[in-house]
PDB file of C-alpha atoms in Angstrom:
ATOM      1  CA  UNK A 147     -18.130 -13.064  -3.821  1.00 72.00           C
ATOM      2  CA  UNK A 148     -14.592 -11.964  -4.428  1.00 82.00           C
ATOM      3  CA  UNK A 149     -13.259  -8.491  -2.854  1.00 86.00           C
ATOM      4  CA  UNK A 150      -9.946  -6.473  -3.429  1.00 87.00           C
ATOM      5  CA  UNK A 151      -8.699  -4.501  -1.020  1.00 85.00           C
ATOM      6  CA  UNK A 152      -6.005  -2.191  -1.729  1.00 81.00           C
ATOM      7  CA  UNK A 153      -3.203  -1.981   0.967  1.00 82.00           C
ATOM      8  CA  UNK A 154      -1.821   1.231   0.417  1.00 80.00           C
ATOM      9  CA  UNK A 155      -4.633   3.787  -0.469  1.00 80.00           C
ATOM     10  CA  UNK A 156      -3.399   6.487   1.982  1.00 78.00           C
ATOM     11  CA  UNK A 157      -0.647   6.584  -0.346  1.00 75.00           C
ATOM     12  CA  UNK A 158      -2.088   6.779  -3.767  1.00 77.00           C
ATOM     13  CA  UNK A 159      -4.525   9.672  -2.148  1.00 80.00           C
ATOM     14  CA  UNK A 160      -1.113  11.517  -0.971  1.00 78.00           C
ATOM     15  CA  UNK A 161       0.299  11.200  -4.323  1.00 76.00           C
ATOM     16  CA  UNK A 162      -2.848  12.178  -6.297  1.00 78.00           C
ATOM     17  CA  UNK A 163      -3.031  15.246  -3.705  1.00 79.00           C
ATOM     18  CA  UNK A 164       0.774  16.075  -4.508  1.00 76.00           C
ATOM     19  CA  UNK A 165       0.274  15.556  -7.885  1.00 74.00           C
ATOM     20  CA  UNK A 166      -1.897  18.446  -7.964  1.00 76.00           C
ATOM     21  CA  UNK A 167       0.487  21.033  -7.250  1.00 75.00           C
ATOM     22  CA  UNK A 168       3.627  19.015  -8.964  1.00 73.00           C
ATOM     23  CA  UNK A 169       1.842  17.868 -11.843  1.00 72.00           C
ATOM     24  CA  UNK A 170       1.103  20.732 -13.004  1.00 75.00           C
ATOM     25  CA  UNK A 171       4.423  22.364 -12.937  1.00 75.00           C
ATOM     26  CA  UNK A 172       5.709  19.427 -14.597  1.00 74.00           C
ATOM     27  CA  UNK A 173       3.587  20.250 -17.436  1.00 76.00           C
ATOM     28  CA  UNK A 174       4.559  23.837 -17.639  1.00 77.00           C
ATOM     29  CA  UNK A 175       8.000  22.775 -17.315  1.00 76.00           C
ATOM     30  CA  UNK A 176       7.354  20.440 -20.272  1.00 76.00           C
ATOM     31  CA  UNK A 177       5.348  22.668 -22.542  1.00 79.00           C
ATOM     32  CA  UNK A 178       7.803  25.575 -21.843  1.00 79.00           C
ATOM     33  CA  UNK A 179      10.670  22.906 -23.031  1.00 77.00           C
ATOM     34  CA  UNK A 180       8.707  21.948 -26.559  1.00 79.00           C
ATOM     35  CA  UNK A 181       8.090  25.862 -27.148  1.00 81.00           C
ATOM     36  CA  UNK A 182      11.291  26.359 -27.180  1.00 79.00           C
ATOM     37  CA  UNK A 183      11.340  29.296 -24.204  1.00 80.00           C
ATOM     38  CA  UNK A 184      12.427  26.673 -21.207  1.00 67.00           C
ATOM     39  CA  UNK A 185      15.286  26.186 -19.875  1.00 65.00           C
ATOM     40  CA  UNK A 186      16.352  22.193 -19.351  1.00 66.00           C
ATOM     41  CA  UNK A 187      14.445  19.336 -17.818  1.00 66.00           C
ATOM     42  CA  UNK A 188      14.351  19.769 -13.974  1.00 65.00           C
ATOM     43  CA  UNK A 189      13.529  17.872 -10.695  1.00 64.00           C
ATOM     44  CA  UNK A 190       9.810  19.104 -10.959  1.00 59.00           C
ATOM     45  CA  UNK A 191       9.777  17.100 -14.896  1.00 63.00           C
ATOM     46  CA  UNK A 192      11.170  14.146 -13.485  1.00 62.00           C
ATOM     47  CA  UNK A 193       8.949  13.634 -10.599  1.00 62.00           C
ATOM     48  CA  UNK A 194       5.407  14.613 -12.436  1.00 63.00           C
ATOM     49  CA  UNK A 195       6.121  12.385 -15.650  1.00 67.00           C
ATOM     50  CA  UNK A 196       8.363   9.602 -14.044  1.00 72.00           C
ATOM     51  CA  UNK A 197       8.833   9.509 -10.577  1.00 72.00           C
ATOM     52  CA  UNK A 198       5.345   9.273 -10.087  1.00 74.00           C
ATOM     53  CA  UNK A 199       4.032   7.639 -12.502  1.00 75.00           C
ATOM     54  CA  UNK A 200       5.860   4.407 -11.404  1.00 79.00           C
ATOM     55  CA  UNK A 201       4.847   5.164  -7.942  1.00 77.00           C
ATOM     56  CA  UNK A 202       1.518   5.014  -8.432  1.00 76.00           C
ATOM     57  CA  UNK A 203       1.867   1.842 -10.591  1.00 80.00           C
ATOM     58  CA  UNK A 204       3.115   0.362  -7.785  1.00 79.00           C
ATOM     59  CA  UNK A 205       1.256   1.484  -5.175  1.00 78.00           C
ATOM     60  CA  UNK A 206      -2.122   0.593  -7.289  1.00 77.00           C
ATOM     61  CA  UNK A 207      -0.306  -2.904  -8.039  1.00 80.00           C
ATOM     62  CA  UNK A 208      -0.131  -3.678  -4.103  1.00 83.00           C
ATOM     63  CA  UNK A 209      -3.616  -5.366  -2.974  1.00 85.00           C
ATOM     64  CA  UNK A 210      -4.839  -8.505  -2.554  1.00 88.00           C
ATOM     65  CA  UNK A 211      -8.052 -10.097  -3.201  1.00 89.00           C
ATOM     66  CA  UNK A 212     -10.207 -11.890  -0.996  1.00 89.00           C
ATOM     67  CA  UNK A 213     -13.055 -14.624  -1.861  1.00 86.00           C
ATOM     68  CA  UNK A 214     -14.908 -17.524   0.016  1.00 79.00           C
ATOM     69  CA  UNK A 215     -11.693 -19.614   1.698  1.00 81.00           C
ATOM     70  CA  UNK A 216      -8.860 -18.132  -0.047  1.00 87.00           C
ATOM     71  CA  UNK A 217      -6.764 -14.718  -0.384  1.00 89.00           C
ATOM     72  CA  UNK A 218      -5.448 -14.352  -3.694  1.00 90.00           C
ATOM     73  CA  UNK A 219      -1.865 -11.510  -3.216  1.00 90.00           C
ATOM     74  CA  UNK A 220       1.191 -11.218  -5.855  1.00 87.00           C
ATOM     75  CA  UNK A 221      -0.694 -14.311  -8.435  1.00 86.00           C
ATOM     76  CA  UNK A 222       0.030 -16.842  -5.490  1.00 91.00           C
ATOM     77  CA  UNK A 223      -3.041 -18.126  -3.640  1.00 92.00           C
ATOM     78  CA  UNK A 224      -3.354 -18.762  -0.249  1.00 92.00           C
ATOM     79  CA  UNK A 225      -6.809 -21.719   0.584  1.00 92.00           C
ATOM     80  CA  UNK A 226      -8.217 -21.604   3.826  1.00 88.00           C
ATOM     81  CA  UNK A 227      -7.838 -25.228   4.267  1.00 90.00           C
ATOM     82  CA  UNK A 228      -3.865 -24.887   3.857  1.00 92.00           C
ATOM     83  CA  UNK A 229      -3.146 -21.600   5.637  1.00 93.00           C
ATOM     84  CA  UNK A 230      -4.332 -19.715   8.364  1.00 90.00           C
ATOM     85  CA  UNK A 231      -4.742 -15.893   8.598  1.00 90.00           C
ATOM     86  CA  UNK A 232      -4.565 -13.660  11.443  1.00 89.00           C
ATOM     87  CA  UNK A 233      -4.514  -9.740  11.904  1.00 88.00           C
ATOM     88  CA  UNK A 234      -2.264  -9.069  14.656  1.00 87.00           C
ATOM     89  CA  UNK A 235      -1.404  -5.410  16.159  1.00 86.00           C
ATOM     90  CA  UNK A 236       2.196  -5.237  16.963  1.00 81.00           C
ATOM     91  CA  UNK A 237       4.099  -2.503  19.102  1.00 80.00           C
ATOM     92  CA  UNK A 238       6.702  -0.525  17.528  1.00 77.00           C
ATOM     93  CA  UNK A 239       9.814  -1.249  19.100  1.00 76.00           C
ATOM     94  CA  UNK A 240      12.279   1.283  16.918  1.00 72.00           C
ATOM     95  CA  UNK A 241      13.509   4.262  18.670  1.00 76.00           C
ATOM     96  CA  UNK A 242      11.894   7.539  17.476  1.00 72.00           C
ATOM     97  CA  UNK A 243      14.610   8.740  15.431  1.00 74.00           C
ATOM     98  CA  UNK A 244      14.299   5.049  13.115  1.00 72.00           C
ATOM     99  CA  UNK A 245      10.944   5.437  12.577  1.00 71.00           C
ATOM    100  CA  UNK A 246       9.997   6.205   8.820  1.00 67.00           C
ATOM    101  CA  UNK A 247       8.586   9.564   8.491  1.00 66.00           C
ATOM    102  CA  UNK A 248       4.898   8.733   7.827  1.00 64.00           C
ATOM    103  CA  UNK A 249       4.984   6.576  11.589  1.00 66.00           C
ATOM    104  CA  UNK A 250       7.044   8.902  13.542  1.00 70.00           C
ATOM    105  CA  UNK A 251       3.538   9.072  16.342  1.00 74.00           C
ATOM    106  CA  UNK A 252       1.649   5.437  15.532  1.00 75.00           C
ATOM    107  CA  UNK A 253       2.968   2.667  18.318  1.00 77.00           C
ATOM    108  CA  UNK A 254       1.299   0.253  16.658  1.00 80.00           C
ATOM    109  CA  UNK A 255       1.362  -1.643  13.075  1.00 81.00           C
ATOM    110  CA  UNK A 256      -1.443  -3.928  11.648  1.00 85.00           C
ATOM    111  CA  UNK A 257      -0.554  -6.999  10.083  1.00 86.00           C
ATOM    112  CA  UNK A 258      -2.139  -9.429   8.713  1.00 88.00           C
ATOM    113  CA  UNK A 259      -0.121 -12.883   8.747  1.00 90.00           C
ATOM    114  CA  UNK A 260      -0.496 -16.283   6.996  1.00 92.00           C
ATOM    115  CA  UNK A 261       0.612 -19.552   8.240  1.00 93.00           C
ATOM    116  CA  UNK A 262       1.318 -22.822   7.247  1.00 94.00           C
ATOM    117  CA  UNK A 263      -1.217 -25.142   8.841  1.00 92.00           C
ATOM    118  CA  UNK A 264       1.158 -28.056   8.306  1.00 93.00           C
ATOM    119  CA  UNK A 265       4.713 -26.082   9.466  1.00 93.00           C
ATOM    120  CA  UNK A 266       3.515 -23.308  10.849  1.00 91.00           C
ATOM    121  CA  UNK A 267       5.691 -21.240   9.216  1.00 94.00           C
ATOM    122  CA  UNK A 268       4.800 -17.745   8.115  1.00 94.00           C
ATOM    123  CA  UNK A 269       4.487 -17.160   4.928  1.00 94.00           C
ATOM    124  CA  UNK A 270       3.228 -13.895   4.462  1.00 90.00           C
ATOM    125  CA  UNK A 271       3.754 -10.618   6.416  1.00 90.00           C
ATOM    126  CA  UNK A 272       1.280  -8.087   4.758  1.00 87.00           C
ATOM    127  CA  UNK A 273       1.616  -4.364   6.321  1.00 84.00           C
ATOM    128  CA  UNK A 274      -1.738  -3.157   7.112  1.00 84.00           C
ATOM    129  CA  UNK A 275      -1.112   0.331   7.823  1.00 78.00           C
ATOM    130  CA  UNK A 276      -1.718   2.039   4.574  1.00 78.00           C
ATOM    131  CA  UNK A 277      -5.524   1.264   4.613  1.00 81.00           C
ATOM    132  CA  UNK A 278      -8.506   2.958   6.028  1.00 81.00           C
ATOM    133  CA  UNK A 279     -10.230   1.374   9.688  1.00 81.00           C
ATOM    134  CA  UNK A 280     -13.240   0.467   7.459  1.00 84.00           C
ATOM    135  CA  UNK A 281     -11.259  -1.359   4.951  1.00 83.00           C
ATOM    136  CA  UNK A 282      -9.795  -3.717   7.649  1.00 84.00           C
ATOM    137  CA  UNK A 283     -13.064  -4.458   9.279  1.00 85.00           C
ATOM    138  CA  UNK A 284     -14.521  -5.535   5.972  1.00 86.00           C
ATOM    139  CA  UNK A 285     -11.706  -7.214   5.968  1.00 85.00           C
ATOM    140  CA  UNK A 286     -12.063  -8.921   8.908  1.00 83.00           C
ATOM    141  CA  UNK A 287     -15.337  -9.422   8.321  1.00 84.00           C
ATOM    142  CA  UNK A 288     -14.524 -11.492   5.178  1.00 83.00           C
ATOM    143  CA  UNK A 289     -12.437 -13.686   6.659  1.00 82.00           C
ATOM    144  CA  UNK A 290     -14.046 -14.633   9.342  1.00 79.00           C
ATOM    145  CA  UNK A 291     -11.377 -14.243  11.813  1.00 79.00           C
ATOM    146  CA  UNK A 292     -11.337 -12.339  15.061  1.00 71.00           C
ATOM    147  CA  UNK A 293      -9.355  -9.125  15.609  1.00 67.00           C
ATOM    148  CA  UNK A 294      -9.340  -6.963  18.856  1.00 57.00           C
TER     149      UNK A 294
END
């Protein structure tokens, strides 16, 4: 059985929810413009018809998929047998003033990490934070491994 998980969703929901009020200025903006009655292509035409749409590409673009002894993330896949996976929960150590704007009160981040059985080198860092608590436990739960 083979699973994806996205890792940002809290981010495509915020866009979809912004999108709402910005998309559809955008395309008053535009329809005013091919009337003839608008004045010039603004900031609110740039975000709703570029901006975001490559933001959202992106965003939807950023998952990995998980199946029976392997994770499968950017077309490279990782075998159980040859890497090891953990989901670790690391303090923030930045000052509050570096933190980006959408961690300013979390002190933790969720990661999940892959290592080299043979090195034991990392080879993937994979930010956790952008999914939902239920989406890491199944997760979890898929791979078999323990976490807090």
């Amino acid at each position: 059985m083979s699973k994806k998980f996205f890792l940002s969703p809290k981010l495509v929901i915020g866009m979809l929810v912004l999108f709402c009020t910005l998309g559809v200025i955008s395309l008053m903006n535009l329809l005013s413009l091919l009337a003839g009655n608008g004045g010039r292509i603004g900031v609110f035409s740039m975000f709703g018809f570029l901006i975001f749409g490559t933001v959202f590409i992106v965003a939807l673009r950023n998952r990995i998929e998980v199946s029976a002894g392997k994770i499968v993330y950017e077309n490279k896949e990782y075998y159980n047998t040859d890497y090891t996976f953990k989901i670790v929960q690391e303090a923030i150590d930045q000052s509050f003033t570096q933190r980006p704007l959408t961690d300013l009160f979390k002190k933790y981040y969720v990661n999940l990490i892959i290592v080299e059985r043979n090195s034991g080198r990392v080879v993937e860092r994979l930010k956790l934070n952008g999914m939902f608590g239920f989406q890491r436990r199944k997760l979890v739960a898929l791979l078999g491994i323990d976490y807090m």
